[in-house]
XYZ file of C-alpha atoms in Angstrom:
668
model
C -92.666 373.485 149.268
C -91.036 370.014 149.311
C -92.222 367.520 151.884
C -89.852 366.886 154.808
C -87.788 363.741 154.475
C -88.849 360.918 156.768
C -86.163 359.994 159.296
C -86.787 356.232 158.893
C -85.301 354.347 161.864
C -83.122 357.298 162.941
C -85.583 359.915 164.257
C -84.165 362.671 166.404
C -84.975 360.933 169.660
C -83.032 357.847 168.536
C -79.795 359.499 169.618
C -80.757 360.108 173.262
C -78.362 357.310 174.258
C -75.564 359.739 173.337
C -76.999 362.532 175.499
C -74.476 362.376 178.316
C -70.839 363.145 178.977
C -69.249 361.467 175.932
C -65.577 360.822 175.346
C -64.589 359.931 171.787
C -61.081 358.784 171.022
C -59.587 356.601 168.356
C -57.639 356.105 165.176
C -59.062 356.418 161.689
C -61.147 358.889 159.696
C -64.513 357.591 160.894
C -63.725 358.669 164.453
C -64.556 362.191 163.294
C -67.944 360.955 162.064
C -68.631 359.373 165.456
C -67.632 362.617 167.171
C -70.000 364.569 164.952
C -72.850 362.168 165.794
C -72.153 362.569 169.509
C -71.867 366.351 169.227
C -75.182 366.616 167.368
C -76.909 364.401 169.943
C -75.648 366.391 172.919
C -76.709 369.666 171.314
C -80.157 368.255 170.722
C -80.753 366.345 173.950
C -78.166 367.596 176.444
C -74.772 366.381 177.558
C -71.373 367.286 176.139
C -68.193 365.964 174.610
C -65.869 365.218 177.519
C -62.097 365.383 176.893
C -61.294 363.523 180.121
C -62.139 359.812 179.747
C -62.269 359.321 183.519
C -65.070 361.898 183.763
C -67.133 360.506 180.889
C -70.229 358.373 181.255
C -69.966 357.052 177.688
C -66.644 356.116 176.096
C -66.506 355.608 172.327
C -63.084 354.156 171.482
C -61.138 352.249 168.890
C -59.305 349.196 170.195
C -55.800 350.651 170.027
C -56.670 353.530 172.340
C -59.038 351.504 174.487
C -56.154 349.371 175.766
C -54.640 352.448 177.385
C -57.894 352.873 179.325
C -58.188 349.267 180.497
C -58.357 350.516 184.078
C -61.857 351.818 183.402
C -64.237 348.949 184.358
C -66.586 349.312 181.379
C -63.643 349.450 178.979
C -62.065 346.440 180.665
C -65.270 344.455 180.207
C -65.414 345.389 176.516
C -61.781 344.375 175.995
C -62.345 341.076 177.788
C -65.379 340.388 175.612
C -63.376 341.069 172.449
C -60.586 338.779 173.618
C -63.098 336.019 174.417
C -64.752 336.446 171.018
C -61.753 335.026 169.182
C -59.520 336.303 166.395
C -59.614 339.961 165.479
C -61.979 340.984 162.724
C -62.338 344.302 160.893
C -65.504 346.217 161.852
C -66.090 344.172 165.013
C -67.255 345.987 168.127
C -68.128 345.433 171.771
C -70.557 347.317 173.999
C -70.114 346.925 177.745
C -71.765 348.517 180.769
C -70.569 348.862 184.313
C -72.912 350.708 186.616
C -73.802 353.999 184.980
C -70.869 353.931 182.557
C -70.833 352.441 179.070
C -67.981 351.723 176.673
C -68.190 351.054 172.950
C -64.930 349.643 171.600
C -64.464 349.127 167.890
C -61.826 346.848 166.429
C -61.194 349.791 164.099
C -62.942 353.054 163.268
C -65.523 351.202 161.163
C -66.304 348.996 164.144
C -66.634 352.048 166.352
C -69.145 353.615 163.954
C -71.197 350.396 163.785
C -71.036 349.984 167.555
C -72.191 353.536 168.153
C -75.254 353.041 165.989
C -75.924 349.672 167.623
C -75.934 351.402 170.999
C -78.860 353.541 169.845
C -81.018 350.456 169.293
C -79.888 348.274 172.213
C -80.204 350.531 175.191
C -79.484 348.653 178.379
C -80.685 345.315 177.064
C -77.457 343.428 177.806
C -74.435 344.270 179.930
C -71.994 343.040 177.283
C -72.528 342.714 173.540
C -69.975 341.627 170.929
C -70.804 341.652 167.237
C -68.686 340.760 164.223
C -69.857 340.829 160.605
C -70.322 337.458 158.956
C -69.378 339.021 155.610
C -66.787 341.680 154.921
C -68.694 342.919 151.880
C -72.282 344.054 152.402
C -73.219 345.881 149.249
C -76.179 347.599 147.639
C -76.504 347.854 143.855
C -78.474 350.801 142.521
C -80.044 350.368 139.095
C -79.960 354.141 138.568
C -79.802 355.870 135.181
C -78.220 359.245 134.506
C -80.691 359.945 131.719
C -84.331 359.127 132.360
C -85.380 356.008 130.452
C -88.713 356.439 128.600
C -90.169 353.413 130.418
C -88.030 352.878 133.528
C -87.303 356.502 134.449
C -84.130 357.272 136.379
C -84.296 354.049 138.396
C -84.816 350.751 136.588
C -87.362 348.676 138.538
C -87.547 351.538 141.000
C -90.716 352.324 142.946
C -89.560 355.150 145.215
C -89.128 358.240 143.106
C -86.097 359.324 141.110
C -82.421 358.550 141.509
C -80.680 359.892 144.591
C -77.467 360.284 142.617
C -78.433 361.516 139.140
C -80.741 364.078 137.522
C -80.993 365.469 134.001
C -78.004 363.529 132.710
C -75.596 364.579 135.480
C -74.589 363.750 139.006
C -76.778 365.866 141.259
C -75.245 369.160 142.316
C -76.809 368.798 145.769
C -75.869 365.473 147.370
C -77.593 366.194 150.662
C -80.015 363.289 150.281
C -77.056 361.016 149.520
C -75.463 362.051 152.809
C -78.646 361.219 154.707
C -78.895 357.922 152.882
C -75.280 357.050 153.658
C -75.950 357.664 157.351
C -78.913 355.270 157.246
C -76.771 352.635 155.507
C -73.906 353.032 157.960
C -76.350 352.519 160.826
C -77.244 349.049 159.483
C -73.746 348.007 158.442
C -73.847 348.409 154.652
C -70.301 349.227 153.520
C -70.368 349.279 149.696
C -72.648 350.917 147.133
C -72.696 350.620 143.336
C -74.347 353.819 142.201
C -75.448 353.110 138.614
C -77.479 350.615 136.627
C -75.981 347.280 135.565
C -77.632 347.951 132.207
C -75.051 350.602 131.359
C -76.074 353.218 128.808
C -73.853 355.696 126.978
C -74.183 358.384 129.654
C -73.209 356.042 132.503
C -70.232 354.762 130.513
C -68.790 358.253 130.846
C -68.663 357.890 134.641
C -65.515 355.883 133.967
C -63.994 358.739 131.988
C -64.971 362.387 131.567
C -67.338 362.366 134.564
C -64.871 360.941 137.087
C -64.749 364.190 139.025
C -68.487 363.858 139.688
C -68.013 360.249 140.767
C -65.405 361.499 143.226
C -67.972 363.905 144.710
C -70.310 361.009 145.481
C -67.428 358.974 146.893
C -66.500 361.843 149.214
C -70.010 361.802 150.690
C -70.100 358.025 151.120
C -66.569 357.820 152.531
C -67.508 359.816 155.619
C -69.810 356.946 156.561
C -67.389 354.111 155.820
C -68.938 353.207 152.460
C -66.881 352.424 149.352
C -68.228 353.407 145.953
C -68.461 350.955 143.027
C -69.381 351.565 139.389
C -71.266 349.365 136.964
C -69.303 349.421 133.709
C -69.973 348.327 130.160
C -67.813 345.529 128.815
C -67.640 347.581 125.610
C -66.073 350.583 127.376
C -62.750 350.232 125.492
C -64.724 350.847 122.286
C -67.217 353.411 123.567
C -64.769 355.448 125.648
C -61.370 354.411 124.386
C -62.000 354.447 120.660
C -60.589 350.950 120.224
C -61.916 348.687 117.507
C -62.367 345.754 119.881
C -63.189 344.831 123.487
C -61.650 341.344 123.132
C -60.470 340.524 126.662
C -57.390 338.702 125.366
C -56.226 341.599 123.209
C -53.217 343.422 124.679
C -54.565 346.869 123.840
C -57.811 346.069 125.666
C -55.999 344.891 128.797
C -53.844 348.015 128.649
C -56.937 350.216 128.312
C -58.598 348.686 131.385
C -55.354 349.045 133.382
C -55.118 352.719 132.484
C -58.827 353.275 133.184
C -58.483 351.697 136.634
C -55.489 353.925 137.340
C -57.508 357.025 136.472
C -60.366 355.956 138.718
C -58.098 355.354 141.711
C -56.376 358.675 141.164
C -59.785 360.317 141.587
C -61.245 357.921 144.179
C -58.429 356.279 146.197
C -60.782 353.921 148.068
C -62.783 352.925 144.980
C -64.388 349.499 145.488
C -64.392 348.129 141.959
C -66.532 347.331 138.947
C -69.897 345.594 138.575
C -70.446 343.935 135.193
C -73.499 342.511 133.469
C -72.153 340.877 130.314
C -73.718 338.744 127.582
C -77.034 339.110 129.355
C -80.255 340.603 128.019
C -78.442 342.408 125.218
C -75.479 343.740 127.179
C -72.096 343.299 125.421
C -69.687 340.655 126.631
C -66.854 338.288 125.793
C -69.004 335.910 123.714
C -68.740 338.334 120.792
C -65.031 337.453 120.575
C -65.304 333.721 121.159
C -64.189 334.123 124.777
C -65.842 332.988 127.982
C -66.825 334.746 131.185
C -63.556 333.913 132.946
C -61.646 335.629 130.139
C -63.934 338.651 130.414
C -63.862 338.977 134.193
C -60.139 338.351 134.559
C -59.000 341.237 132.371
C -60.910 343.663 134.585
C -59.740 341.958 137.780
C -56.082 342.250 136.770
C -56.580 345.948 136.182
C -58.119 346.437 139.626
C -55.894 344.103 141.654
C -52.942 346.487 142.214
C -55.347 348.985 143.767
C -57.243 346.538 146.004
C -60.441 346.582 143.956
C -62.690 343.734 142.870
C -64.941 343.014 139.920
C -68.435 341.751 140.673
C -69.293 339.660 137.604
C -72.992 338.846 137.479
C -73.988 335.242 136.762
C -77.387 336.320 135.429
C -76.732 334.944 131.935
C -79.367 333.133 129.861
C -80.945 333.040 126.418
C -83.571 335.793 126.371
C -84.525 334.895 122.811
C -85.641 331.365 123.600
C -88.131 329.552 121.362
C -91.136 328.819 123.568
C -91.760 325.657 121.546
C -88.429 324.192 122.705
C -88.976 322.496 126.043
C -85.395 321.238 126.253
C -84.013 324.749 126.848
C -84.404 325.766 130.467
C -83.593 329.249 131.744
C -83.115 327.807 135.229
C -80.146 325.752 133.995
C -78.353 328.608 132.274
C -76.213 330.114 135.046
C -74.805 326.770 136.153
C -74.273 325.637 132.557
C -72.263 328.788 131.881
C -70.271 329.145 135.087
C -69.760 325.727 136.720
C -67.292 324.607 133.993
C -65.237 327.771 134.646
C -64.678 327.094 138.353
C -61.045 327.601 139.270
C -60.279 329.845 136.297
C -61.307 333.164 137.810
C -58.753 335.552 139.277
C -58.848 335.987 143.083
C -60.254 339.508 142.654
C -63.326 338.283 140.758
C -66.539 337.931 142.757
C -69.171 335.894 140.928
C -72.461 337.593 141.840
C -75.249 334.987 141.817
C -78.962 335.702 142.158
C -80.372 333.762 145.082
C -82.660 331.737 142.810
C -82.158 330.299 139.338
C -84.787 332.453 137.576
C -85.257 336.074 138.647
C -86.189 337.166 142.173
C -89.560 335.414 142.172
C -91.701 335.287 145.276
C -90.713 331.616 145.590
C -87.741 329.893 143.976
C -85.315 327.207 145.056
C -81.854 328.391 146.040
C -79.530 328.652 143.042
C -77.304 325.571 142.685
C -74.521 327.812 141.350
C -73.801 328.887 144.928
C -72.463 325.384 145.619
C -71.206 324.553 142.107
C -68.107 326.788 142.063
C -66.152 326.074 145.282
C -62.896 327.409 143.819
C -64.504 330.762 142.930
C -65.342 333.664 145.244
C -69.130 334.005 145.227
C -71.603 336.623 146.456
C -75.331 336.044 146.748
C -77.624 338.685 145.247
C -80.962 339.588 146.818
C -83.561 342.069 145.576
C -84.873 344.728 147.920
C -86.755 346.603 145.221
C -90.002 344.677 144.939
C -90.060 344.024 141.211
C -91.948 340.742 141.599
C -93.242 341.156 145.143
C -95.671 344.031 144.880
C -93.496 346.937 143.722
C -93.720 348.716 147.052
C -97.473 349.045 146.639
C -97.972 345.844 148.647
C -96.740 345.117 152.154
C -94.165 342.359 151.687
C -91.503 342.004 154.358
C -88.742 339.934 152.753
C -86.637 339.233 155.835
C -88.055 335.688 156.226
C -87.426 334.930 152.535
C -83.815 336.058 152.713
C -83.302 334.214 155.984
C -84.473 331.011 154.323
C -81.955 331.517 151.527
C -78.990 332.431 153.716
C -79.517 329.584 156.188
C -80.429 326.953 153.567
C -78.127 323.923 153.845
C -77.119 323.719 150.200
C -73.720 322.028 150.343
C -72.057 319.068 152.072
C -75.205 316.966 152.126
C -77.331 319.748 153.479
C -75.090 320.685 156.399
C -73.380 323.792 155.011
C -75.618 326.859 154.666
C -75.471 329.413 151.903
C -74.051 332.138 154.145
C -70.926 330.008 154.620
C -70.489 329.588 150.865
C -70.539 333.270 149.903
C -67.066 334.522 150.748
C -67.768 337.453 148.441
C -70.542 338.640 150.720
C -74.140 339.679 150.208
C -75.409 342.089 147.537
C -78.861 343.657 147.406
C -80.622 345.556 144.642
C -81.615 348.778 146.366
C -85.202 349.927 146.922
C -84.720 353.653 147.588
C -85.129 356.918 145.725
C -86.050 360.551 146.209
C -89.440 359.665 147.695
C -90.025 361.438 151.013
C -90.275 358.043 152.717
C -87.180 356.745 150.887
C -88.869 353.508 149.742
C -92.250 354.594 148.354
C -94.192 352.407 150.763
C -93.095 353.472 154.259
C -93.251 349.885 155.519
C -90.798 348.841 152.794
C -88.118 350.582 154.851
C -88.114 347.347 156.849
C -86.604 345.516 153.893
C -83.681 347.941 153.717
C -83.154 347.573 157.460
C -83.425 343.782 157.295
C -80.931 343.572 154.441
C -78.307 345.273 156.579
C -79.095 343.146 159.606
C -79.017 339.826 157.744
C -75.954 340.709 155.670
C -74.162 341.370 158.969
C -75.627 338.328 160.743
C -77.400 335.858 158.440
C -78.485 333.750 161.414
C -80.478 336.602 162.949
C -84.177 335.975 163.551
C -86.048 337.992 160.881
C -88.990 338.497 163.237
C -86.660 339.992 165.842
C -85.114 342.194 163.143
C -88.588 343.391 162.168
C -89.430 344.274 165.755
C -86.145 346.131 166.140
C -86.932 348.170 163.009
C -90.508 348.875 164.121
C -89.414 349.999 167.583
C -86.731 352.275 166.124
C -89.132 353.723 163.537
C -92.347 354.129 165.535
C -90.831 354.510 168.984
C -90.085 351.808 171.562
C -92.516 353.228 174.095
C -95.694 352.573 172.105
C -95.797 348.801 172.248
C -99.300 348.606 170.771
C -98.173 350.328 167.575
C -95.059 348.179 167.334
C -97.102 345.029 167.982
C -99.645 345.962 165.305
C -97.022 346.776 162.689
C -95.195 343.517 163.388
C -98.436 341.550 163.266
C -99.173 343.064 159.859
C -95.740 342.393 158.435
C -94.393 339.178 159.920
C -96.311 336.925 157.522
C -96.690 339.455 154.697
C -94.331 337.564 152.360
C -96.437 334.430 152.826
C -99.569 336.518 152.273
C -98.253 337.921 149.001
C -97.302 334.432 147.856
C -100.748 333.123 148.781
C -102.616 335.321 146.286
C -100.051 335.353 143.446
C -98.228 332.649 141.440
C -98.734 329.347 143.280
C -96.422 326.519 144.338
C -93.204 328.005 142.961
C -94.369 328.308 139.357
C -93.350 331.990 139.221
C -94.099 334.961 136.974
C -97.759 335.111 135.776
C -97.239 338.894 135.823
C -98.025 341.519 133.212
C -95.101 341.609 130.735
C -92.879 344.644 130.747
C -93.675 346.408 133.994
C -94.259 343.124 135.920
C -97.112 344.453 138.057
C -100.405 342.649 138.493
C -101.634 339.318 137.168
C -101.417 338.083 133.591
C -101.352 334.306 133.847
C -100.308 333.626 130.260
C -98.547 336.947 129.790
C -95.102 335.410 129.278
C -96.227 331.974 128.131
C -95.435 332.405 124.434
C -92.607 334.945 124.713
C -88.843 334.356 124.300
C -88.017 335.020 127.953
C -88.047 331.406 129.186
C -90.585 331.940 131.969
C -93.264 329.350 131.281
C -95.767 327.343 133.311
C -97.052 325.013 130.547
C -100.617 324.910 131.859
C -103.119 322.938 129.775
C -106.394 321.108 130.394
C -104.577 318.271 132.165
C -102.139 320.043 134.459
C -99.500 322.683 135.130
C -95.818 323.078 135.978
C -92.346 322.682 134.511
C -90.722 319.252 134.345
C -87.139 319.887 135.414
C -86.378 316.313 136.428
C -83.489 314.251 135.096
C -85.799 311.390 134.233
C -88.230 313.114 131.885
C -87.478 316.848 131.909
C -84.723 319.407 131.479
C -82.366 317.785 133.995
C -82.121 320.884 136.166
C -82.498 318.832 139.358
C -79.158 317.239 138.495
C -77.370 320.546 139.018
C -78.002 320.279 142.776
C -75.783 318.384 145.195
C -77.285 315.591 147.282
C -79.669 315.373 149.023
C -81.462 318.103 147.055
C -81.048 316.546 143.633
C -82.879 313.455 144.867
C -85.451 315.332 146.921
C -86.421 317.685 144.088
C -86.384 314.877 141.521
C -88.880 312.732 143.397
C -92.475 313.926 143.299
C -93.071 312.225 146.627
C -90.415 314.281 148.428
C -90.461 317.574 146.533
C -91.671 320.350 148.880
C -95.170 321.588 148.081
C -94.025 325.178 147.815
C -91.677 324.240 144.926
C -93.802 321.574 143.290
C -94.611 323.419 140.068
C -91.060 324.689 139.723
C -89.773 321.133 139.396
C -92.725 319.066 138.156
C -95.596 319.141 135.693
C -98.524 317.553 137.517
C -102.252 316.971 136.957
C -104.624 319.553 138.359
C -105.928 316.856 140.679
C -102.482 315.927 142.057
C -102.582 315.829 145.851
C -100.046 317.850 147.771
C -98.454 316.790 151.036
C -101.060 319.029 152.655
C -103.751 316.660 151.348
C -105.283 319.255 149.020
C -105.279 319.012 145.257
C -103.427 321.608 143.218
C -106.761 323.076 142.154
C -108.085 323.310 145.682
C -104.803 324.759 146.907
C -105.152 327.624 144.422
C -108.747 328.306 145.426
C -108.080 328.120 149.162
C -104.867 330.140 149.291
C -106.000 332.883 146.946
C -109.302 333.454 148.695
C -107.564 333.361 152.089
C -104.934 335.795 150.812
C -107.577 338.369 149.976
C -109.106 337.951 153.429
C -105.687 338.469 155.019
C -105.175 341.706 153.056
C -108.581 342.919 154.223
C -107.390 342.253 157.754
C -104.253 344.317 157.094
C -106.451 347.226 156.051
C -108.411 346.951 159.301
C -105.289 346.638 161.432
C -103.732 349.748 159.938
C -106.978 351.724 160.280
C -106.728 351.163 164.008
C -103.493 353.166 164.121
C -105.025 356.419 162.855
C -103.934 359.243 165.118
C -101.168 357.120 166.647
C -98.600 357.443 163.855
C -97.587 360.458 161.795
C -100.516 361.632 159.669
C -98.634 361.711 156.357
C -97.169 358.263 156.958
C -100.577 356.901 157.935
C -102.146 358.296 154.766
C -99.429 356.880 152.510
C -99.725 353.374 153.976
C -103.527 353.541 153.863
C -103.404 354.472 150.167
C -100.995 351.615 149.417
C -103.121 349.126 151.332
C -106.165 350.124 149.290
C -104.229 349.310 146.135
C -103.002 346.045 147.635
C -106.588 345.097 148.418
C -107.670 345.822 144.834
C -104.689 344.022 143.322
C -105.009 340.979 145.591
C -108.642 340.568 144.524
C -107.639 340.819 140.867
C -104.912 338.203 141.356
C -107.388 335.940 143.142
C -110.109 336.287 140.519
C -107.798 335.748 137.560
C -105.976 332.754 139.050
C -109.132 331.035 140.273
C -110.944 331.591 136.977
C -107.909 330.421 134.999
C -107.676 327.199 136.988
C -111.433 326.592 136.773
C -111.485 327.121 132.999
C -108.495 324.858 132.397
C -109.269 322.088 134.858
C -113.072 322.119 134.967
C -112.781 321.286 138.680
C -114.992 323.441 140.929
C -114.187 324.637 144.423
C -115.098 321.821 146.790
C -116.538 324.365 149.217
C -118.899 325.783 146.610
C -117.553 329.317 146.727
C -118.300 331.315 143.582
C -115.609 331.444 140.898
C -115.991 333.843 137.978
C -116.795 331.717 134.910
């Protein structure tokens, strides 16, 4: 018998705020979804749907119909708050209370749906709340395969079971889990989903052609929750599907093929969001084969989508994955800016350049990608990774809200005064961390990362600690403050904890090649992937300075180009990303590099041991199956953290010959 699916942050008792006399009225298809939510809540907890708005205690309204009820005090307060908030904005909502009556007014039906879910989490905390999304596009990319890959399975870099969408080479016949997932996403404001892997195989290519009817089935499920479906497509689709002899983006027959393909998609899925493309990257086909550039490649797809209102997300993750490790002048960190900065201004308006938040590949610590500020005439989206490929693979507790907050609020442009979230007009994209696992995310506590992605994509200035507490209260129940406090205490600094026992000072990688789990300090050092640390008997780190290195620091605007260039001002946490230094180099903290490794790695293991003890104290106070799953994952985290610590400390000792100044034992 299959295990019941965990409700995440929407357990049955979450909807008690709707258990009253509820009036629902508005314009748009999502009003029916809101009505269904209210009906289900009243059946479960009491109350009823009330046709007379004057007799209702809770009014759920879209703005157009709310104005006719402005005589109701709660509605009037919501309307006043919306007027005071400034210009209208799709998906915006207001929640207002007056005595024992509450009104939720959405700018449109999407806003009403978001406001209704917000009401479930903010019961009586403020008399008036107005929220507008900072980004119109808040999107999750699924790296899901239709056919199980012999190494990756049905989800590339997935750690939470199989694909929600695909099984045995087909779209699943039963999309019930997809419906539950869409409800969770709608509750946190996610409004777009790309359902298949950016590494497009032959089977997924057919989603654009003979399997369109199945794509439409998924879209029907997502649409009910205000979510638009996107597809990752192969740049070679005109050859693979269309039988053409070329995919040259400047060839008329290729442009015609993409136009016709887009027309077929929109005939099947009228609200289709668009294409996601990984091209000329890690073996995927692209315009380079025809002597064209990425603007040529992206624009032909954008022109095909434009008449229908779709966009193409063109990934900037382009680099030489066959690099000669002997060549220190080639720098993977430079690649995206080298490729895309010269093309600024040449992309069509319907192209969104999708840029990973750091210049390498979702490492536990990287600087913010300079590409985000290097293409001001191009629409850009920032890409985050929820699936924990390099942050513990959902076997380790690692709450990434603080990491993403640092990225989104980082003052990258205009001499450090303009944050990243103001630069990304194309919105925020996250690589999803869910699957068919009964807890959705493998590690139950990794649900917090999905929740935080939605919260920070909607409001990038939100406090990640407050977001964590909101998730914990919704998931474990707001009435048990001790449980919520313990979970938050475990998770608030868990990103810093993971960093403390893994690759130090921004150097990155040091993971086992292939699956990327666990330590292997030199695992990638002599490979063609461009992920080196250059450790020797004298020191460690990558010289990316303009003066003596690869010149990567020069891709940043001031003041960052100067700050990263200068060893005296480079932040400790990024030291080895930008500089090759002696083992005995002293950090701003006063410790040497060697001592920093010893101290942080040993302290990291101690912190994980504390996590184990903290969770043990919750036995009997959280669901038994959830408790057991987290306990099992923490045991693995404890083992893995010790292995990381031992390997890193021994590696540094063997290379530097410098012992721990506190005399603690290091394996020889």
